[in-house]
PDB file of C-alpha atoms and ligand atoms in Angstrom:
ATOM      1  CA  MET A 271     148.563 138.437 -70.760  1.00  0.00           C
ATOM      2  CA  SER A 272     147.216 134.966 -71.403  1.00  0.00           C
ATOM      3  CA  ILE A 273     143.672 133.919 -70.631  1.00  0.00           C
ATOM      4  CA  GLU A 274     144.993 131.529 -68.016  1.00  0.00           C
ATOM      5  CA  SER A 275     147.009 134.178 -66.182  1.00  0.00           C
ATOM      6  CA  ASN A 276     144.043 136.573 -66.315  1.00  0.00           C
ATOM      7  CA  ILE A 277     141.911 133.887 -64.680  1.00  0.00           C
ATOM      8  CA  ARG A 278     144.493 133.273 -61.946  1.00  0.00           C
ATOM      9  CA  THR A 279     144.586 137.012 -61.203  1.00  0.00           C
ATOM     10  CA  ILE A 280     140.791 137.174 -60.976  1.00  0.00           C
ATOM     11  CA  GLN A 281     140.664 134.115 -58.734  1.00  0.00           C
ATOM     12  CA  LYS A 282     143.103 135.818 -56.357  1.00  0.00           C
ATOM     13  CA  GLN A 283     140.990 138.964 -56.399  1.00  0.00           C
ATOM     14  CA  ILE A 284     137.894 136.885 -55.629  1.00  0.00           C
ATOM     15  CA  GLU A 285     139.671 135.284 -52.677  1.00  0.00           C
ATOM     16  CA  GLN A 286     140.801 138.650 -51.360  1.00  0.00           C
ATOM     17  CA  ALA A 287     137.343 140.213 -51.695  1.00  0.00           C
ATOM     18  CA  CYS A 288     135.891 137.217 -49.845  1.00  0.00           C
ATOM     19  CA  GLU A 289     138.491 137.559 -47.111  1.00  0.00           C
ATOM     20  CA  ARG A 290     137.650 141.257 -46.671  1.00  0.00           C
ATOM     21  CA  SER A 291     133.968 140.466 -46.299  1.00  0.00           C
ATOM     22  CA  GLY A 292     134.179 137.259 -44.269  1.00  0.00           C
ATOM     23  CA  ARG A 293     132.866 135.066 -47.064  1.00  0.00           C
ATOM     24  CA  ASN A 294     133.954 131.710 -48.447  1.00  0.00           C
ATOM     25  CA  PRO A 295     135.231 131.834 -52.072  1.00  0.00           C
ATOM     26  CA  SER A 296     133.213 128.689 -52.790  1.00  0.00           C
ATOM     27  CA  GLU A 297     130.076 130.876 -52.527  1.00  0.00           C
ATOM     28  CA  VAL A 298     131.111 132.856 -55.615  1.00  0.00           C
ATOM     29  CA  THR A 299     130.799 131.399 -59.117  1.00  0.00           C
ATOM     30  CA  LEU A 300     132.844 132.983 -61.872  1.00  0.00           C
ATOM     31  CA  VAL A 301     130.879 133.024 -65.130  1.00  0.00           C
ATOM     32  CA  ALA A 302     133.186 133.802 -68.056  1.00  0.00           C
ATOM     33  CA  VAL A 303     131.405 136.049 -70.537  1.00  0.00           C
ATOM     34  CA  SER A 304     132.595 134.857 -73.935  1.00  0.00           C
ATOM     35  CA  LYS A 305     130.403 136.993 -76.203  1.00  0.00           C
ATOM     36  CA  PHE A 306     132.288 138.233 -79.276  1.00  0.00           C
ATOM     37  CA  HIS A 307     135.144 135.846 -78.473  1.00  0.00           C
ATOM     38  CA  PRO A 308     135.761 132.645 -80.464  1.00  0.00           C
ATOM     39  CA  TRP A 309     135.351 129.080 -79.237  1.00  0.00           C
ATOM     40  CA  LYS A 310     139.126 128.774 -79.015  1.00  0.00           C
ATOM     41  CA  ALA A 311     139.142 131.353 -76.253  1.00  0.00           C
ATOM     42  CA  VAL A 312     136.405 129.413 -74.473  1.00  0.00           C
ATOM     43  CA  ARG A 313     138.484 126.268 -74.727  1.00  0.00           C
ATOM     44  CA  GLU A 314     141.486 128.031 -73.224  1.00  0.00           C
ATOM     45  CA  ALA A 315     139.404 129.239 -70.310  1.00  0.00           C
ATOM     46  CA  ALA A 316     137.971 125.754 -69.850  1.00  0.00           C
ATOM     47  CA  GLU A 317     141.477 124.294 -69.838  1.00  0.00           C
ATOM     48  CA  ALA A 318     142.365 126.782 -67.100  1.00  0.00           C
ATOM     49  CA  GLY A 319     139.535 125.269 -65.060  1.00  0.00           C
ATOM     50  CA  LEU A 320     136.443 127.403 -65.723  1.00  0.00           C
ATOM     51  CA  GLN A 321     133.140 125.584 -66.180  1.00  0.00           C
ATOM     52  CA  PHE A 322     130.548 128.363 -66.390  1.00  0.00           C
ATOM     53  CA  PHE A 323     130.182 130.588 -69.447  1.00  0.00           C
ATOM     54  CA  GLY A 324     127.813 133.387 -70.389  1.00  0.00           C
ATOM     55  CA  GLU A 325     126.555 134.559 -73.762  1.00  0.00           C
ATOM     56  CA  ASN A 326     124.190 137.431 -74.436  1.00  0.00           C
ATOM     57  CA  ARG A 327     122.846 136.492 -77.864  1.00  0.00           C
ATOM     58  CA  VAL A 328     121.110 133.266 -78.830  1.00  0.00           C
ATOM     59  CA  GLN A 329     122.313 133.467 -82.423  1.00  0.00           C
ATOM     60  CA  GLU A 330     125.954 133.655 -81.439  1.00  0.00           C
ATOM     61  CA  ALA A 331     125.580 130.974 -78.762  1.00  0.00           C
ATOM     62  CA  LYS A 332     123.927 128.614 -81.218  1.00  0.00           C
ATOM     63  CA  LEU A 333     127.021 128.684 -83.416  1.00  0.00           C
ATOM     64  CA  LYS A 334     129.586 128.676 -80.624  1.00  0.00           C
ATOM     65  CA  ILE A 335     128.328 126.242 -77.990  1.00  0.00           C
ATOM     66  CA  PRO A 336     128.429 123.136 -80.232  1.00  0.00           C
ATOM     67  CA  GLN A 337     132.137 123.852 -80.908  1.00  0.00           C
ATOM     68  CA  CYS A 338     133.006 123.975 -77.218  1.00  0.00           C
ATOM     69  CA  PRO A 339     133.656 121.133 -74.755  1.00  0.00           C
ATOM     70  CA  SER A 340     130.302 119.545 -73.944  1.00  0.00           C
ATOM     71  CA  SER A 341     131.009 119.538 -70.200  1.00  0.00           C
ATOM     72  CA  LEU A 342     130.567 123.316 -69.908  1.00  0.00           C
ATOM     73  CA  HIS A 343     127.595 125.080 -68.337  1.00  0.00           C
ATOM     74  CA  TRP A 344     126.071 127.966 -70.292  1.00  0.00           C
ATOM     75  CA  HIS A 345     124.031 130.896 -68.995  1.00  0.00           C
ATOM     76  CA  LEU A 346     122.098 133.395 -71.081  1.00  0.00           C
ATOM     77  CA  ILE A 347     122.810 136.885 -69.747  1.00  0.00           C
ATOM     78  CA  GLY A 348     121.338 139.149 -72.472  1.00  0.00           C
ATOM     79  CA  HIS A 349     117.825 140.176 -73.447  1.00  0.00           C
ATOM     80  CA  LEU A 350     115.866 137.327 -75.010  1.00  0.00           C
ATOM     81  CA  GLN A 351     113.391 137.908 -77.837  1.00  0.00           C
ATOM     82  CA  SER A 352     110.284 135.764 -77.561  1.00  0.00           C
ATOM     83  CA  ASN A 353     110.869 134.096 -80.944  1.00  0.00           C
ATOM     84  CA  LYS A 354     114.208 132.754 -79.643  1.00  0.00           C
ATOM     85  CA  CYS A 355     112.846 131.133 -76.478  1.00  0.00           C
ATOM     86  CA  ARG A 356     112.753 127.666 -77.962  1.00  0.00           C
ATOM     87  CA  ASP A 357     116.443 127.786 -78.931  1.00  0.00           C
ATOM     88  CA  ALA A 358     117.396 129.375 -75.626  1.00  0.00           C
ATOM     89  CA  VAL A 359     115.753 126.664 -73.573  1.00  0.00           C
ATOM     90  CA  GLY A 360     117.729 124.056 -75.501  1.00  0.00           C
ATOM     91  CA  LEU A 361     121.085 125.834 -75.255  1.00  0.00           C
ATOM     92  CA  PHE A 362     121.256 127.267 -71.755  1.00  0.00           C
ATOM     93  CA  GLU A 363     121.208 125.781 -68.275  1.00  0.00           C
ATOM     94  CA  MET A 364     120.092 129.063 -66.790  1.00  0.00           C
ATOM     95  CA  ILE A 365     118.499 132.218 -68.151  1.00  0.00           C
ATOM     96  CA  GLN A 366     119.736 135.109 -66.018  1.00  0.00           C
ATOM     97  CA  SER A 367     117.933 137.798 -67.986  1.00  0.00           C
ATOM     98  CA  VAL A 368     114.213 137.242 -67.406  1.00  0.00           C
ATOM     99  CA  ASP A 369     113.089 140.842 -67.583  1.00  0.00           C
ATOM    100  CA  SER A 370     109.290 140.779 -67.928  1.00  0.00           C
ATOM    101  CA  TRP A 371     106.191 138.742 -67.220  1.00  0.00           C
ATOM    102  CA  SER A 372     105.494 138.124 -70.905  1.00  0.00           C
ATOM    103  CA  LEU A 373     109.016 136.795 -71.491  1.00  0.00           C
ATOM    104  CA  ALA A 374     108.725 134.539 -68.438  1.00  0.00           C
ATOM    105  CA  GLU A 375     105.466 133.117 -69.841  1.00  0.00           C
ATOM    106  CA  GLN A 376     107.121 132.454 -73.210  1.00  0.00           C
ATOM    107  CA  ILE A 377     110.103 130.692 -71.649  1.00  0.00           C
ATOM    108  CA  ASN A 378     107.762 128.643 -69.493  1.00  0.00           C
ATOM    109  CA  LYS A 379     105.840 127.552 -72.593  1.00  0.00           C
ATOM    110  CA  ALA A 380     109.028 126.660 -74.456  1.00  0.00           C
ATOM    111  CA  ALA A 381     110.281 124.608 -71.492  1.00  0.00           C
ATOM    112  CA  GLU A 382     106.948 122.835 -71.256  1.00  0.00           C
ATOM    113  CA  LYS A 383     107.096 121.877 -74.946  1.00  0.00           C
ATOM    114  CA  ARG A 384     110.562 120.535 -74.412  1.00  0.00           C
ATOM    115  CA  GLY A 385     109.482 118.609 -71.343  1.00  0.00           C
ATOM    116  CA  SER A 386     112.044 120.335 -69.166  1.00  0.00           C
ATOM    117  CA  SER A 387     112.251 123.003 -66.498  1.00  0.00           C
ATOM    118  CA  LEU A 388     114.731 125.808 -66.191  1.00  0.00           C
ATOM    119  CA  PRO A 389     116.501 127.777 -63.455  1.00  0.00           C
ATOM    120  CA  ILE A 390     116.088 131.508 -64.030  1.00  0.00           C
ATOM    121  CA  LEU A 391     117.102 134.826 -62.506  1.00  0.00           C
ATOM    122  CA  LEU A 392     114.913 137.916 -62.589  1.00  0.00           C
ATOM    123  CA  GLU A 393     116.733 140.901 -64.044  1.00  0.00           C
ATOM    124  CA  VAL A 394     116.361 144.179 -62.204  1.00  0.00           C
ATOM    125  CA  ASN A 395     117.082 147.545 -63.811  1.00  0.00           C
ATOM    126  CA  VAL A 396     118.585 148.894 -60.605  1.00  0.00           C
ATOM    127  CA  ALA A 397     119.294 152.416 -61.831  1.00  0.00           C
ATOM    128  CA  GLY A 398     116.126 152.779 -63.913  1.00  0.00           C
ATOM    129  CA  GLU A 399     118.127 153.299 -67.105  1.00  0.00           C
ATOM    130  CA  ALA A 400     116.060 153.740 -70.273  1.00  0.00           C
ATOM    131  CA  SER A 401     118.664 151.788 -72.260  1.00  0.00           C
ATOM    132  CA  LYS A 402     118.374 148.650 -70.129  1.00  0.00           C
ATOM    133  CA  PHE A 403     115.843 145.872 -69.791  1.00  0.00           C
ATOM    134  CA  GLY A 404     114.624 144.565 -66.475  1.00  0.00           C
ATOM    135  CA  TYR A 405     112.035 144.872 -63.772  1.00  0.00           C
ATOM    136  CA  SER A 406     112.146 147.947 -61.624  1.00  0.00           C
ATOM    137  CA  SER A 407     112.620 147.379 -57.901  1.00  0.00           C
ATOM    138  CA  GLU A 408     109.061 148.682 -57.499  1.00  0.00           C
ATOM    139  CA  THR A 409     107.312 146.443 -60.043  1.00  0.00           C
ATOM    140  CA  LEU A 410     109.078 143.143 -59.383  1.00  0.00           C
ATOM    141  CA  PRO A 411     107.479 142.330 -56.003  1.00  0.00           C
ATOM    142  CA  GLY A 412     103.986 142.612 -57.516  1.00  0.00           C
ATOM    143  CA  ASP A 413     104.757 140.005 -60.196  1.00  0.00           C
ATOM    144  CA  LEU A 414     106.633 137.564 -57.984  1.00  0.00           C
ATOM    145  CA  LEU A 415     103.858 135.232 -56.932  1.00  0.00           C
ATOM    146  CA  LYS A 416     102.533 134.744 -60.430  1.00  0.00           C
ATOM    147  CA  LEU A 417     106.086 134.252 -61.733  1.00  0.00           C
ATOM    148  CA  ASN A 418     106.545 131.626 -59.061  1.00  0.00           C
ATOM    149  CA  ASP A 419     103.397 129.862 -60.307  1.00  0.00           C
ATOM    150  CA  LEU A 420     104.937 129.220 -63.731  1.00  0.00           C
ATOM    151  CA  SER A 421     105.520 125.520 -63.272  1.00  0.00           C
ATOM    152  CA  ARG A 422     108.545 125.133 -65.579  1.00  0.00           C
ATOM    153  CA  LEU A 423     110.569 128.022 -64.158  1.00  0.00           C
ATOM    154  CA  GLU A 424     112.644 127.817 -60.987  1.00  0.00           C
ATOM    155  CA  ILE A 425     113.389 131.273 -59.636  1.00  0.00           C
ATOM    156  CA  HIS A 426     116.899 131.103 -58.187  1.00  0.00           C
ATOM    157  CA  GLY A 427     117.470 134.802 -57.560  1.00  0.00           C
ATOM    158  CA  LEU A 428     118.141 138.209 -59.062  1.00  0.00           C
ATOM    159  CA  MET A 429     120.516 139.711 -61.615  1.00  0.00           C
ATOM    160  CA  ALA A 430     121.493 143.314 -62.301  1.00  0.00           C
ATOM    161  CA  ILE A 431     123.791 145.369 -64.508  1.00  0.00           C
ATOM    162  CA  PRO A 432     124.382 148.760 -62.829  1.00  0.00           C
ATOM    163  CA  PRO A 433     125.536 151.689 -64.966  1.00  0.00           C
ATOM    164  CA  TRP A 434     129.107 151.235 -66.131  1.00  0.00           C
ATOM    165  CA  THR A 435     131.599 153.380 -64.238  1.00  0.00           C
ATOM    166  CA  PRO A 436     135.387 153.379 -63.993  1.00  0.00           C
ATOM    167  CA  GLN A 437     134.942 153.902 -60.238  1.00  0.00           C
ATOM    168  CA  PRO A 438     133.674 150.609 -58.811  1.00  0.00           C
ATOM    169  CA  GLU A 439     132.682 152.246 -55.515  1.00  0.00           C
ATOM    170  CA  LYS A 440     129.904 154.005 -57.416  1.00  0.00           C
ATOM    171  CA  ALA A 441     128.254 150.656 -58.060  1.00  0.00           C
ATOM    172  CA  ARG A 442     128.159 149.687 -54.382  1.00  0.00           C
ATOM    173  CA  ALA A 443     124.809 151.295 -53.578  1.00  0.00           C
ATOM    174  CA  HIS A 444     123.204 149.501 -56.531  1.00  0.00           C
ATOM    175  CA  PHE A 445     124.573 146.152 -55.389  1.00  0.00           C
ATOM    176  CA  ARG A 446     123.322 146.802 -51.883  1.00  0.00           C
ATOM    177  CA  ASN A 447     119.873 147.694 -53.210  1.00  0.00           C
ATOM    178  CA  LEU A 448     119.723 144.451 -55.171  1.00  0.00           C
ATOM    179  CA  ALA A 449     120.646 142.494 -52.043  1.00  0.00           C
ATOM    180  CA  ASP A 450     117.876 144.300 -50.112  1.00  0.00           C
ATOM    181  CA  LEU A 451     115.374 143.561 -52.875  1.00  0.00           C
ATOM    182  CA  ARG A 452     116.336 139.912 -52.701  1.00  0.00           C
ATOM    183  CA  LYS A 453     115.409 139.853 -49.005  1.00  0.00           C
ATOM    184  CA  LYS A 454     112.065 141.447 -49.794  1.00  0.00           C
ATOM    185  CA  CYS A 455     111.423 138.849 -52.504  1.00  0.00           C
ATOM    186  CA  GLU A 456     112.340 136.013 -50.146  1.00  0.00           C
ATOM    187  CA  ASP A 457     109.781 137.336 -47.672  1.00  0.00           C
ATOM    188  CA  ILE A 458     107.098 137.414 -50.356  1.00  0.00           C
ATOM    189  CA  LEU A 459     107.888 133.923 -51.608  1.00  0.00           C
ATOM    190  CA  GLN A 460     108.686 132.567 -48.163  1.00  0.00           C
ATOM    191  CA  ALA A 461     111.546 130.705 -49.792  1.00  0.00           C
ATOM    192  CA  PRO A 462     115.254 131.317 -50.161  1.00  0.00           C
ATOM    193  CA  LEU A 463     116.605 132.951 -53.327  1.00  0.00           C
ATOM    194  CA  PRO A 464     120.241 131.834 -53.184  1.00  0.00           C
ATOM    195  CA  VAL A 465     121.591 133.639 -56.238  1.00  0.00           C
ATOM    196  CA  LEU A 466     122.646 137.268 -56.648  1.00  0.00           C
ATOM    197  CA  SER A 467     124.268 137.731 -60.057  1.00  0.00           C
ATOM    198  CA  MET A 468     126.098 141.039 -59.913  1.00  0.00           C
ATOM    199  CA  GLY A 469     129.568 142.315 -60.697  1.00  0.00           C
ATOM    200  CA  MET A 470     131.494 142.528 -63.992  1.00  0.00           C
ATOM    201  CA  SER A 471     135.148 143.141 -64.908  1.00  0.00           C
ATOM    202  CA  SER A 472     135.263 146.635 -63.475  1.00  0.00           C
ATOM    203  CA  ASP A 473     133.354 146.103 -60.250  1.00  0.00           C
ATOM    204  CA  PHE A 474     133.202 142.423 -59.240  1.00  0.00           C
ATOM    205  CA  GLU A 475     135.224 142.901 -56.061  1.00  0.00           C
ATOM    206  CA  VAL A 476     132.764 145.449 -54.702  1.00  0.00           C
ATOM    207  CA  ALA A 477     129.901 143.164 -55.779  1.00  0.00           C
ATOM    208  CA  ILE A 478     131.402 140.272 -53.827  1.00  0.00           C
ATOM    209  CA  GLU A 479     131.725 142.477 -50.750  1.00  0.00           C
ATOM    210  CA  GLU A 480     127.992 143.174 -51.107  1.00  0.00           C
ATOM    211  CA  GLY A 481     127.028 139.508 -51.340  1.00  0.00           C
ATOM    212  CA  SER A 482     127.264 138.532 -55.011  1.00  0.00           C
ATOM    213  CA  THR A 483     127.163 134.780 -55.673  1.00  0.00           C
ATOM    214  CA  ILE A 484     127.682 134.972 -59.458  1.00  0.00           C
ATOM    215  CA  ILE A 485     130.059 137.400 -61.111  1.00  0.00           C
ATOM    216  CA  ARG A 486     129.957 137.763 -64.894  1.00  0.00           C
ATOM    217  CA  VAL A 487     133.400 138.640 -66.200  1.00  0.00           C
ATOM    218  CA  GLY A 488     134.321 139.132 -69.855  1.00  0.00           C
ATOM    219  CA  THR A 489     136.997 141.718 -70.610  1.00  0.00           C
ATOM    220  CA  ALA A 490     139.215 140.896 -67.618  1.00  0.00           C
ATOM    221  CA  ILE A 491     139.454 137.285 -68.843  1.00  0.00           C
ATOM    222  CA  PHE A 492     139.409 137.528 -72.627  1.00  0.00           C
ATOM    223  CA  GLY A 493     140.532 141.097 -73.298  1.00  0.00           C
ATOM    224  CA  GLU A 494     138.686 143.707 -75.336  1.00  0.00           C
ATOM    225  CA  ARG A 495     135.808 142.470 -77.452  1.00  0.00           C
ATOM    226  CA  GLY A 496     135.969 142.753 -81.235  1.00  0.00           C
ATOM    227  CA  ARG A 497     133.401 144.659 -83.177  1.00  0.00           C
ATOM    228  CA  PHE A 498     131.694 141.580 -84.589  1.00  0.00           C
ATOM    229  CA  PRO A 499     130.767 138.261 -83.054  1.00  0.00           C
ATOM    230  CA  ALA A 500     133.604 135.817 -83.564  1.00  0.00           C
TER     231      ALA A 500
HETATM  232  C1  LIG B  45     129.114 141.775 -71.529  1.00  0.00           C
HETATM  233  C2  LIG B  45     128.451 141.492 -70.234  1.00  0.00           C
HETATM  234  C3  LIG B  45     129.207 141.225 -69.082  1.00  0.00           C
HETATM  235  C4  LIG B  45     130.725 141.251 -69.029  1.00  0.00           C
HETATM  236  O1  LIG B  45     131.205 142.545 -69.099  1.00  0.00           O
HETATM  237  P1  LIG B  45     132.776 142.867 -68.868  1.00  0.00           P
HETATM  238  O2  LIG B  45     132.779 144.285 -68.489  1.00  0.00           O
HETATM  239  O3  LIG B  45     133.435 142.598 -70.172  1.00  0.00           O
HETATM  240  O4  LIG B  45     133.251 141.979 -67.800  1.00  0.00           O
HETATM  241  C5  LIG B  45     128.514 140.922 -67.917  1.00  0.00           C
HETATM  242  N1  LIG B  45     127.167 140.892 -67.874  1.00  0.00           N
HETATM  243  C6  LIG B  45     126.410 141.140 -68.960  1.00  0.00           C
HETATM  244  C7  LIG B  45     124.943 141.081 -68.843  1.00  0.00           C
HETATM  245  C8  LIG B  45     127.025 141.462 -70.173  1.00  0.00           C
HETATM  246  O5  LIG B  45     126.259 141.718 -71.241  1.00  0.00           O
END
């Protein structure tokens, strides 16, 4: 299957999931996760109409993004090391993977040096997995107000990567918990958090039914990832 036909299939699935849950498809942004795929694949996806792309490593993004059409919007979706904050702030329009207070401080500093500010999402480790980064649902609320005081960061919402499962229904409770946590955070901040980034190739339809506004889809668009970054 071509990248374009994969995208058309996914767009239909997005529409159907929105129909089932009484939502408007314009509320859901498809971010194409291009990690491990070459810039040519990105260009194909862009030619099929996609504008938002996600990468999980700064090093790979730094090589790839300059080769891609300059009109595209790039999100960082993987763990960021503090020594890469400066590069990340220059490359990405949004950092979805802010997973600790110390990282948030470092990104804020890097944005300040650059004279810019940056939309971010706070990553939540919804299943408490040892292998994953992110705030726990318990610790995030306590950090929210001081995160909100970082003048160069704009908190747009929350992001989560539930445990992978071939049965998408198993992810539903995690998506619902993230949506509940968002409400709690909005109460604390007394401000809307419009973005819920949840749902990947295997479970984006369930995520949309639970209120996702950004889905991050790699394999279903580009096929299996190679072993090494392209
Ligand atoms: C790789 C990745 C994705 C995409 O995963 P697929 O299963 O290939 O759709 C989404 N989100 C994050 C954070 C990722 O690292």
